[in-house]
Short mmCIF file of C-alpha atoms in Angstrom, two decimals:
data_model
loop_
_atom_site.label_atom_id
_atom_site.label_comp_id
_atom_site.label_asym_id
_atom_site.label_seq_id
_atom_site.Cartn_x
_atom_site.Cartn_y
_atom_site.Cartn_z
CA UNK A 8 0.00 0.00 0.00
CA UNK A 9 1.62 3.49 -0.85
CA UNK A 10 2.11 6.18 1.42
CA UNK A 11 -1.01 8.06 0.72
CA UNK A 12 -3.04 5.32 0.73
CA UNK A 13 -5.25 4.48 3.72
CA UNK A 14 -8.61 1.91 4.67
CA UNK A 15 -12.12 3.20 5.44
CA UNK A 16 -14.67 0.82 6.54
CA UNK A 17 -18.35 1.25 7.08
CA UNK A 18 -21.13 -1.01 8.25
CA UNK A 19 -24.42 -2.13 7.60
CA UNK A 20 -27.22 -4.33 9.59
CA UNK A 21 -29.98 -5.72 8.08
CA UNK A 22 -34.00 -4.92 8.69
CA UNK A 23 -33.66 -8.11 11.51
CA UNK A 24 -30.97 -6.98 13.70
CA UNK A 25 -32.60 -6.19 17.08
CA UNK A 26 -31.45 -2.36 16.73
CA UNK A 27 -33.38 -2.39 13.31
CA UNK A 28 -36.11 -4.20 14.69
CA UNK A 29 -36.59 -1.31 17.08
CA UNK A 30 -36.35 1.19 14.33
CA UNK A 31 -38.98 -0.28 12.01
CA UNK A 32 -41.47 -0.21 15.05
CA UNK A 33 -41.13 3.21 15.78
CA UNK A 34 -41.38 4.17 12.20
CA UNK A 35 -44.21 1.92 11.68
CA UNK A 36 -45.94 3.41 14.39
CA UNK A 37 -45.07 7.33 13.22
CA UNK A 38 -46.66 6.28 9.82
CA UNK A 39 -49.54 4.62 11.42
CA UNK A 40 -50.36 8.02 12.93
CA UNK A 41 -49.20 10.43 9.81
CA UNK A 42 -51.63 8.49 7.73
CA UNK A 43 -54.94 9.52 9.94
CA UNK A 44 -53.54 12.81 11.02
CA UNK A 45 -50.54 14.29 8.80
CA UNK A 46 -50.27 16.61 11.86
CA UNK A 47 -49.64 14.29 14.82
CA UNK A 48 -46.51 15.03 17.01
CA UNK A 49 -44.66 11.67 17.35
CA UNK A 50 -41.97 10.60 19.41
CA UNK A 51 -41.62 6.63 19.58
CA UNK A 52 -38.99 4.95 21.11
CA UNK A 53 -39.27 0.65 21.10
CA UNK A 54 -37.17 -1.80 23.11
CA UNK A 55 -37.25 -5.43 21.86
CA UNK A 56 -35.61 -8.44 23.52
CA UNK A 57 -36.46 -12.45 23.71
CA UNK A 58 -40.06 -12.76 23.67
CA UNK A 59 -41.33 -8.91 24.10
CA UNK A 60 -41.07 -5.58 22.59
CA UNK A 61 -41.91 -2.45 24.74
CA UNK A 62 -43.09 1.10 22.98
CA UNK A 63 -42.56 4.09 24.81
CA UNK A 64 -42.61 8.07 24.24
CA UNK A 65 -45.04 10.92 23.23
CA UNK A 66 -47.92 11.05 21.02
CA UNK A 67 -50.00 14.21 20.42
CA UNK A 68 -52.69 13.18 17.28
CA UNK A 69 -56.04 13.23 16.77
CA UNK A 70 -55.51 9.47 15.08
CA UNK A 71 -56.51 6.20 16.85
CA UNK A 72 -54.28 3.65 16.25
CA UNK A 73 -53.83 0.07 17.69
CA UNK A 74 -50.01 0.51 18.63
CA UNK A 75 -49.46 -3.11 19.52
CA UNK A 76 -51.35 -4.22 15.70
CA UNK A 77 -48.91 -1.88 14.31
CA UNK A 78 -45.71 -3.36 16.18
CA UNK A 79 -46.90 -7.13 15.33
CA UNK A 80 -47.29 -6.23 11.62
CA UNK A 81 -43.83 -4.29 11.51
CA UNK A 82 -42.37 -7.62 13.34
CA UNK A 83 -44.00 -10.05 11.27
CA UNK A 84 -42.91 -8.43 7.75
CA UNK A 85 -39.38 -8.54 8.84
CA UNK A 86 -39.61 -11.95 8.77
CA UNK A 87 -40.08 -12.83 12.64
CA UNK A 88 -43.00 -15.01 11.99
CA UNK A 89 -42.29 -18.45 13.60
CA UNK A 90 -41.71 -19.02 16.88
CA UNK A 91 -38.81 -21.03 16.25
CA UNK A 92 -36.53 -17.82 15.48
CA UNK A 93 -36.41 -17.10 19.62
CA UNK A 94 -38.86 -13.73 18.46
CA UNK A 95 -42.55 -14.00 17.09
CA UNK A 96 -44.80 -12.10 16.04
CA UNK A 97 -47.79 -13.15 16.99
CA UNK A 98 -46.85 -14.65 20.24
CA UNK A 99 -44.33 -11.91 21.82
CA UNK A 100 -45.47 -9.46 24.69
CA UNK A 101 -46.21 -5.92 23.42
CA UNK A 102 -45.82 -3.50 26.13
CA UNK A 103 -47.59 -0.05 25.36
CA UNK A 104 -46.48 3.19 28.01
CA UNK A 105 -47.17 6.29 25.71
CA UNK A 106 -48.00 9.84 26.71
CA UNK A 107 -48.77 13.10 24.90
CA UNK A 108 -46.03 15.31 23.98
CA UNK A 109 -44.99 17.77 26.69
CA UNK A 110 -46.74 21.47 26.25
CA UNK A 111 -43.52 22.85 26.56
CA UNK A 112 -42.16 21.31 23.46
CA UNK A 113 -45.15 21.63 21.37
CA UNK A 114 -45.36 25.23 21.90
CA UNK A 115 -42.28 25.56 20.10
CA UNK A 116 -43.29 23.33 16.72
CA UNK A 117 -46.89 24.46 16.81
CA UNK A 118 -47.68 27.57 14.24
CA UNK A 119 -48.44 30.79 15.93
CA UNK A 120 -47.71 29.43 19.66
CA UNK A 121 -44.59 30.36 21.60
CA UNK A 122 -42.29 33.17 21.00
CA UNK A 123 -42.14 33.20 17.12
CA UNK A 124 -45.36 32.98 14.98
CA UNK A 125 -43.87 29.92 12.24
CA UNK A 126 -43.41 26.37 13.46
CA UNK A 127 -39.63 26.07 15.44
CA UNK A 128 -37.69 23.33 15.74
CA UNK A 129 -38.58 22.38 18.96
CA UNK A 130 -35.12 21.63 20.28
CA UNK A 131 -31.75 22.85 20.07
CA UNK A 132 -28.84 20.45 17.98
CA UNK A 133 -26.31 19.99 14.77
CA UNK A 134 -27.23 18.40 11.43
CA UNK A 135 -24.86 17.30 8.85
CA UNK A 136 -25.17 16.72 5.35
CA UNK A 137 -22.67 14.76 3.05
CA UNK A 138 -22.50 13.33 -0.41
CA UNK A 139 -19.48 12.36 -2.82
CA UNK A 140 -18.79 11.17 -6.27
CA UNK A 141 -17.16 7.73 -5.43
CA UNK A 142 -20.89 6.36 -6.66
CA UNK A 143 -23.71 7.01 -8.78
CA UNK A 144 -25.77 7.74 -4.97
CA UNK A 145 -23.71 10.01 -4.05
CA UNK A 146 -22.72 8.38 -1.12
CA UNK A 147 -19.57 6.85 0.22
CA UNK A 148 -18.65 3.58 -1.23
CA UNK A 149 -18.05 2.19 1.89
CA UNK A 150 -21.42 2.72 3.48
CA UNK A 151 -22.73 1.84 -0.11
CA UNK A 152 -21.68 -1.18 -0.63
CA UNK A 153 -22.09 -2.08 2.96
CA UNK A 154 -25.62 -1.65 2.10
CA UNK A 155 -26.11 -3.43 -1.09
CA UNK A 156 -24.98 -6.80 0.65
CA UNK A 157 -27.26 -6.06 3.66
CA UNK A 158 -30.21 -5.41 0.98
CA UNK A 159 -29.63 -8.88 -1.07
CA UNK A 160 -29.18 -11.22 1.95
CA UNK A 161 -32.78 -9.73 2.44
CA UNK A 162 -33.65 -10.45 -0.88
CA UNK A 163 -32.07 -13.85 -0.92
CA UNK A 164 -33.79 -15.07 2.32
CA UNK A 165 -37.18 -13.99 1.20
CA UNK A 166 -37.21 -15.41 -2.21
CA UNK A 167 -35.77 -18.59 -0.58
CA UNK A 168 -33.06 -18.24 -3.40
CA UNK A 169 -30.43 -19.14 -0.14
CA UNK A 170 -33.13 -20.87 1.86
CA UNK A 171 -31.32 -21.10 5.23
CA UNK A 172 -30.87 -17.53 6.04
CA UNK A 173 -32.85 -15.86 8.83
CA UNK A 174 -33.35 -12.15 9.49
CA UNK A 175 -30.68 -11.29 11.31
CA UNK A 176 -27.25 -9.85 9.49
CA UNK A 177 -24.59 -7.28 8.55
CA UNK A 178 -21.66 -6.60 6.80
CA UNK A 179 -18.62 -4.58 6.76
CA UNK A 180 -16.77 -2.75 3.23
CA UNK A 181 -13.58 -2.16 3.89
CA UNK A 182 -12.27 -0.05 1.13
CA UNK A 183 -8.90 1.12 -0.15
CA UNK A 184 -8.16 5.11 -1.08
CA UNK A 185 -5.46 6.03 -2.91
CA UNK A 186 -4.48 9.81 -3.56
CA UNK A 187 -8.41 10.39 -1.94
CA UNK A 188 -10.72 8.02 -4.45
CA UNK A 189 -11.48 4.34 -3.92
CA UNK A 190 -9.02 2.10 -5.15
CA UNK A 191 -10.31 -1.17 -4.13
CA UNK A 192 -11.75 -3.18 -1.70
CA UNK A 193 -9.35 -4.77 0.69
CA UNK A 194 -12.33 -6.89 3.10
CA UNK A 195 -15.93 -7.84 2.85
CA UNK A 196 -17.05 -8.68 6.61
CA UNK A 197 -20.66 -10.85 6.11
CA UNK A 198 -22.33 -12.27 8.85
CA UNK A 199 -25.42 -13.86 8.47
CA UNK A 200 -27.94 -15.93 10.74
CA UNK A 201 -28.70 -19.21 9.43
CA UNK A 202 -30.88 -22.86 10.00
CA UNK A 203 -28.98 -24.67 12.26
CA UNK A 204 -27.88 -27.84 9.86
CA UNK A 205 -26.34 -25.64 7.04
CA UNK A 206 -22.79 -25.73 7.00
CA UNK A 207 -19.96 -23.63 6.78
CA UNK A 208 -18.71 -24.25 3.82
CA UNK A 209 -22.01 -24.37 2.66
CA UNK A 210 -22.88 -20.77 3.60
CA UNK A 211 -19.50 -19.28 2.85
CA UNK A 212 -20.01 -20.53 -1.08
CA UNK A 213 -23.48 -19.00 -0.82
CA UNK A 214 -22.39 -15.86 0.49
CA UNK A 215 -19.34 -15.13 -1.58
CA UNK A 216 -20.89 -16.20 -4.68
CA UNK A 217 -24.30 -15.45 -4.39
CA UNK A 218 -24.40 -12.19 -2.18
CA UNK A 219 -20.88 -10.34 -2.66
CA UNK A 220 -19.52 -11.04 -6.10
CA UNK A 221 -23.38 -10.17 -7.17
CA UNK A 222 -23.74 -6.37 -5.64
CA UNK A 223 -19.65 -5.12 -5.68
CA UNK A 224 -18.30 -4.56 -9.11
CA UNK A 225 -15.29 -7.13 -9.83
CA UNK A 226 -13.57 -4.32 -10.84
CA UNK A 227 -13.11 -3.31 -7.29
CA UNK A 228 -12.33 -7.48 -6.62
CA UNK A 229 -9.32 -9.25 -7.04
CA UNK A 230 -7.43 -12.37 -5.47
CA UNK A 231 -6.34 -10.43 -2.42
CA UNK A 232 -10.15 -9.66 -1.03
CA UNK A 233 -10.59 -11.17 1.92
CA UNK A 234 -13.86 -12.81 2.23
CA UNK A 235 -15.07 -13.16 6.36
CA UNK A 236 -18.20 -15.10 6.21
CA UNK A 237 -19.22 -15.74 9.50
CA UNK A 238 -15.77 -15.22 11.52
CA UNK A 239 -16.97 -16.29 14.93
CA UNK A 240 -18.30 -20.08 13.08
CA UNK A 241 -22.19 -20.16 14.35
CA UNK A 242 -25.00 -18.35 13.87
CA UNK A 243 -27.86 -19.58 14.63
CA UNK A 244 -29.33 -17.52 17.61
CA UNK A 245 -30.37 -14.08 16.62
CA UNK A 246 -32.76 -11.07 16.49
CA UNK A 247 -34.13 -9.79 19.70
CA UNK A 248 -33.62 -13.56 20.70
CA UNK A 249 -30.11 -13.16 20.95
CA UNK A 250 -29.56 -9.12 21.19
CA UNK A 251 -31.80 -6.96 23.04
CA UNK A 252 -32.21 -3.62 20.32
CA UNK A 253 -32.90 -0.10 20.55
CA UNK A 254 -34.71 2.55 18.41
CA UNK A 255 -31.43 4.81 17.20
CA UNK A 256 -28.73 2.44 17.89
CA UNK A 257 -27.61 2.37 14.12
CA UNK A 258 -27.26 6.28 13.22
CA UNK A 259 -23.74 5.66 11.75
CA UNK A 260 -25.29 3.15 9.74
CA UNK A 261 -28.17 5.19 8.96
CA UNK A 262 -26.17 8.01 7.58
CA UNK A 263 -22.54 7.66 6.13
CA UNK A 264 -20.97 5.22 7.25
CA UNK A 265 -18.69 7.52 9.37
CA UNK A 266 -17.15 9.10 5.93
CA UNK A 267 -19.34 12.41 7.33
CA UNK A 268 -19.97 13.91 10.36
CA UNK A 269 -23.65 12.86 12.32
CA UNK A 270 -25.35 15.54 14.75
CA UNK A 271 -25.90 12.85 16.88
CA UNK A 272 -29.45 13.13 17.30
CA UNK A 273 -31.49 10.16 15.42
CA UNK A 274 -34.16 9.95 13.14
CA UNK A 275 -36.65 6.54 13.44
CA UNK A 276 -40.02 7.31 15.59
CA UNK A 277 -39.67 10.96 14.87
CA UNK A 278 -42.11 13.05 13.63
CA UNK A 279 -40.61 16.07 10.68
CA UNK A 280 -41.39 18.73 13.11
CA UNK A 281 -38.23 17.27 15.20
CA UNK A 282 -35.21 18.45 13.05
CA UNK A 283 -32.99 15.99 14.11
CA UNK A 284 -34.78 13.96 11.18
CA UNK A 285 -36.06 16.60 9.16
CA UNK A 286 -33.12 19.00 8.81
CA UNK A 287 -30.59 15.90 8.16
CA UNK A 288 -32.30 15.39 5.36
CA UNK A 289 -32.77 18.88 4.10
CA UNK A 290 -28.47 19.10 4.65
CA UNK A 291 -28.58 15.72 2.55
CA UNK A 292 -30.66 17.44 -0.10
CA UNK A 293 -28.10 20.33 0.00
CA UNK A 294 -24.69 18.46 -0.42
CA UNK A 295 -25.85 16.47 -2.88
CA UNK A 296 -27.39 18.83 -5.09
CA UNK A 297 -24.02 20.64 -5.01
CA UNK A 298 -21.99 17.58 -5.83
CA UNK A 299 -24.53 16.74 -8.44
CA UNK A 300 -24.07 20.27 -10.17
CA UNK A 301 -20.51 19.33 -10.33
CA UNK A 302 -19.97 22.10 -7.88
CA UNK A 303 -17.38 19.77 -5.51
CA UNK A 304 -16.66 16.46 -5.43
CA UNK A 305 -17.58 16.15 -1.91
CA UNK A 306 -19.86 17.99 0.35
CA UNK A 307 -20.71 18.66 4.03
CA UNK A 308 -23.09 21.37 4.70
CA UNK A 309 -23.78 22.11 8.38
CA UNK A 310 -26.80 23.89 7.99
CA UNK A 311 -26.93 27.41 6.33
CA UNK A 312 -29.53 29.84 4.23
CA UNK A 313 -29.18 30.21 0.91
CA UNK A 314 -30.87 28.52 -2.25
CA UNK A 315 -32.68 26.33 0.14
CA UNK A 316 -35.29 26.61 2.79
CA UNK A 317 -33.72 25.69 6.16
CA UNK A 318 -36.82 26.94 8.59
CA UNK A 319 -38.62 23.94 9.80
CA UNK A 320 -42.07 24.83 8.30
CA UNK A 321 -40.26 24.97 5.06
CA UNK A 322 -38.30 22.21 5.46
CA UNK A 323 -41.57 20.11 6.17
CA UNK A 324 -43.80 21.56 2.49
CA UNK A 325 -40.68 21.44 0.47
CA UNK A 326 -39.83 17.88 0.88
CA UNK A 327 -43.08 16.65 1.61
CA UNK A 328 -42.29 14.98 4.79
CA UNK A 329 -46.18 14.89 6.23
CA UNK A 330 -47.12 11.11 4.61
CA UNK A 331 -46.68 7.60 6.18
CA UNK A 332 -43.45 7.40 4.25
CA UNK A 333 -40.93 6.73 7.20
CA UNK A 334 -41.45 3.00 7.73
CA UNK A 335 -39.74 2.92 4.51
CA UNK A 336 -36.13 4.42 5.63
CA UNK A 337 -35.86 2.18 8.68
CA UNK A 338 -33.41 -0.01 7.14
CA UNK A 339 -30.73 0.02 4.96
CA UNK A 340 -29.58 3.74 5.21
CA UNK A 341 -31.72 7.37 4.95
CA UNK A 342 -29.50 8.08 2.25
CA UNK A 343 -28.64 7.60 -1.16
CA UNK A 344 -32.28 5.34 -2.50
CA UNK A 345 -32.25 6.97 -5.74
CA UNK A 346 -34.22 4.41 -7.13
CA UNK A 347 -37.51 5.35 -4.52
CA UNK A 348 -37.50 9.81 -5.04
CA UNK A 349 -41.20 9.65 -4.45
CA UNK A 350 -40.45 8.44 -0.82
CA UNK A 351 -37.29 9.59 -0.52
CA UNK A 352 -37.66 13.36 -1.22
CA UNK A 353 -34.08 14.90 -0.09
CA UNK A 354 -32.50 12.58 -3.21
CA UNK A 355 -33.85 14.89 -5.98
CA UNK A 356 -31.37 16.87 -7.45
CA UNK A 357 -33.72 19.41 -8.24
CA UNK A 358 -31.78 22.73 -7.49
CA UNK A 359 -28.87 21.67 -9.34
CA UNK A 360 -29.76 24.07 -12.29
CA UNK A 361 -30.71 26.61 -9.99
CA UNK A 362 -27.09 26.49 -8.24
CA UNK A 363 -25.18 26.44 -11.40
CA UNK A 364 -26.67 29.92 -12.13
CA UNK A 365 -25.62 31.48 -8.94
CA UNK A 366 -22.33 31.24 -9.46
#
């Protein structure tokens, strides 16, 4: 490896990890209520272990929704639907302890209450926005390709094209830079739960050959990849069976793959009216715009007012953030689904024009 050369890795978890499991439940929920009442103040935080799930937070709407319905649907489309995966569906405890949303806070995101007349943010905090050229996202390759494995051991396992894999997985891109542009990748980390009689051998074949080689480009492959399928041998035990998980546990994961910076606030179970959701993906919308008008190769924006609308009123009309849309984004990244614009509003590179004429 050459002097300037140096390894970034990034990681991604699939929509059965326990932490994801979480996530989808509290986005499932937030839809649930944006569909009856596009105004409804949401703030949904889940816990799942072996045999329960427990939702918790603040709910102002004027929607009635069965929470626990909601959380057995989001559980069962994951794939938890047997009892022999340690985490059912139909058969674990949901817990319900919601309140309403504190006055004090919704004075601050409620129109003409509190000391400014417009909607506020509600709370106080940092959002980032990043995007690159190293792909046709965007996004970091890294986080990227992370993602595309995570995506197609979904795909594989519900099509029963590799019949003995169960929900829970990630991986891990490590990729090569040289002279600041990916070079190659140097390790693809996979780790899968599987039936219990498969072997290894058996699932490393699958895995290499019908998960990796399928979603990186070969062109970034050569002899000297290593391949870690499994690195600790078993497993069998998984999901909230074998990890308890928490509603924004994966915001690294959610974002950039650590290739940008993260506010630190997360997004799943919240409402648009709480910016740590809304304005990370208005600064999304920003930096890649730019990058996409050729303006940079790579962009952060920490959030400032220019071509865009940055108040949170705005943020919420110009991306159309008030629909049931969120149960969508709770796996496999906020960032960089190009291929779903009606959902994921902050990938349009809409102001691209726009930004090439200011200059």
């Amino acid at each position: 490896m050459s002097s300037d050369a140096y390894v970034f890795t990034s990681e991604s978890v699939t929509a059965g990890h326990p932490d994801k499991v979480a996530d989808a439940i509290s986005d499932a929920v937030l839809d649930a209520y944006l569909d009856q009442d596009p105004r409804s103040r949401v703030a949904c935080e889940t816990l799942v272990a072996t045999g329960m799930a427990v939702i918790a937070g603040e709910i102002t709407s004027k929607a009635m929704v069965n929470v626990a319905d909601v959380a057995r649907a989001a559980i069962r489309e994951i794939g938890y639907d047997e009892p022999g995966l340690g985490f059912d569906a139909a058969s674990c405890a949901v817990l319900v302890a919601i309140n309403r949303q504190s006055p004090d806070i919704s004075q601050g995101v409620t129109p003409g209450e509190g000391l400014f007349k417009e909607q506020g943010a509600g709370d106080q905090g940092m959002m980032f926005g990043y995007a690159c050229d190293e792909t046709r996202e965007l996004m970091p390759m890294p986080i990227m390709y992370a993602h595309r494995l995570t995506r197609a051991l979904a795909r594989a396992r519900r099509t029963r094209r590799i019949p003995f894999l169960r929900p829970d997985g990630k991986s891990q891109v490590s990729v090569v830079y040289e002279k600041g542009r990916p070079a190659r990748v140097e390790t693809v980390v996979v780790s899968t739960q599987h039936a219990p009689d498969v072997s290894h051998r058996k699932l490393r074949e699958a895995i290499i050959d019908g998960i990796i080689k399928r979603e990186i480009p070969a062109r970034y492959l050569s002899a000297k990849t290593n391949f870690l399928i499994n690195p600790t041998g078993r497993f069998v035990v998984g999901g909230p069976h074998g990890d308890s998980g928490l509603t924004g546990r994966k915001i690294i994961a959610d974002t950039y793959g650590g290739m940008g910076r993260h506010g630190g606030g997360a997004f799943s179970g919240k409402d648009p009216s709480k910016v740590d959701r809304s304005a990370a993906y208005q600064a999304r919308h920003i930096a890649k715009n730019i990058v996409a008008a050729k303006l940079a190769s790579r962009c952060e924006v920490q959030l400032a007012y220019a071509v865009f609308a940055l108040k949170p009123a705005a943020i919420v009309e110009e991306l159309n953030l008030l629909r049931p849309i969120y149960h969508n984004t709770s796996a496999y990244g906020h960032f960089g689904r190009t291929r779903e614009l009606d959902v994921f509003t902050w990938e349009k590179t809409d102001k691209v024009e726009q930004l090439k004429g200011s200059l």
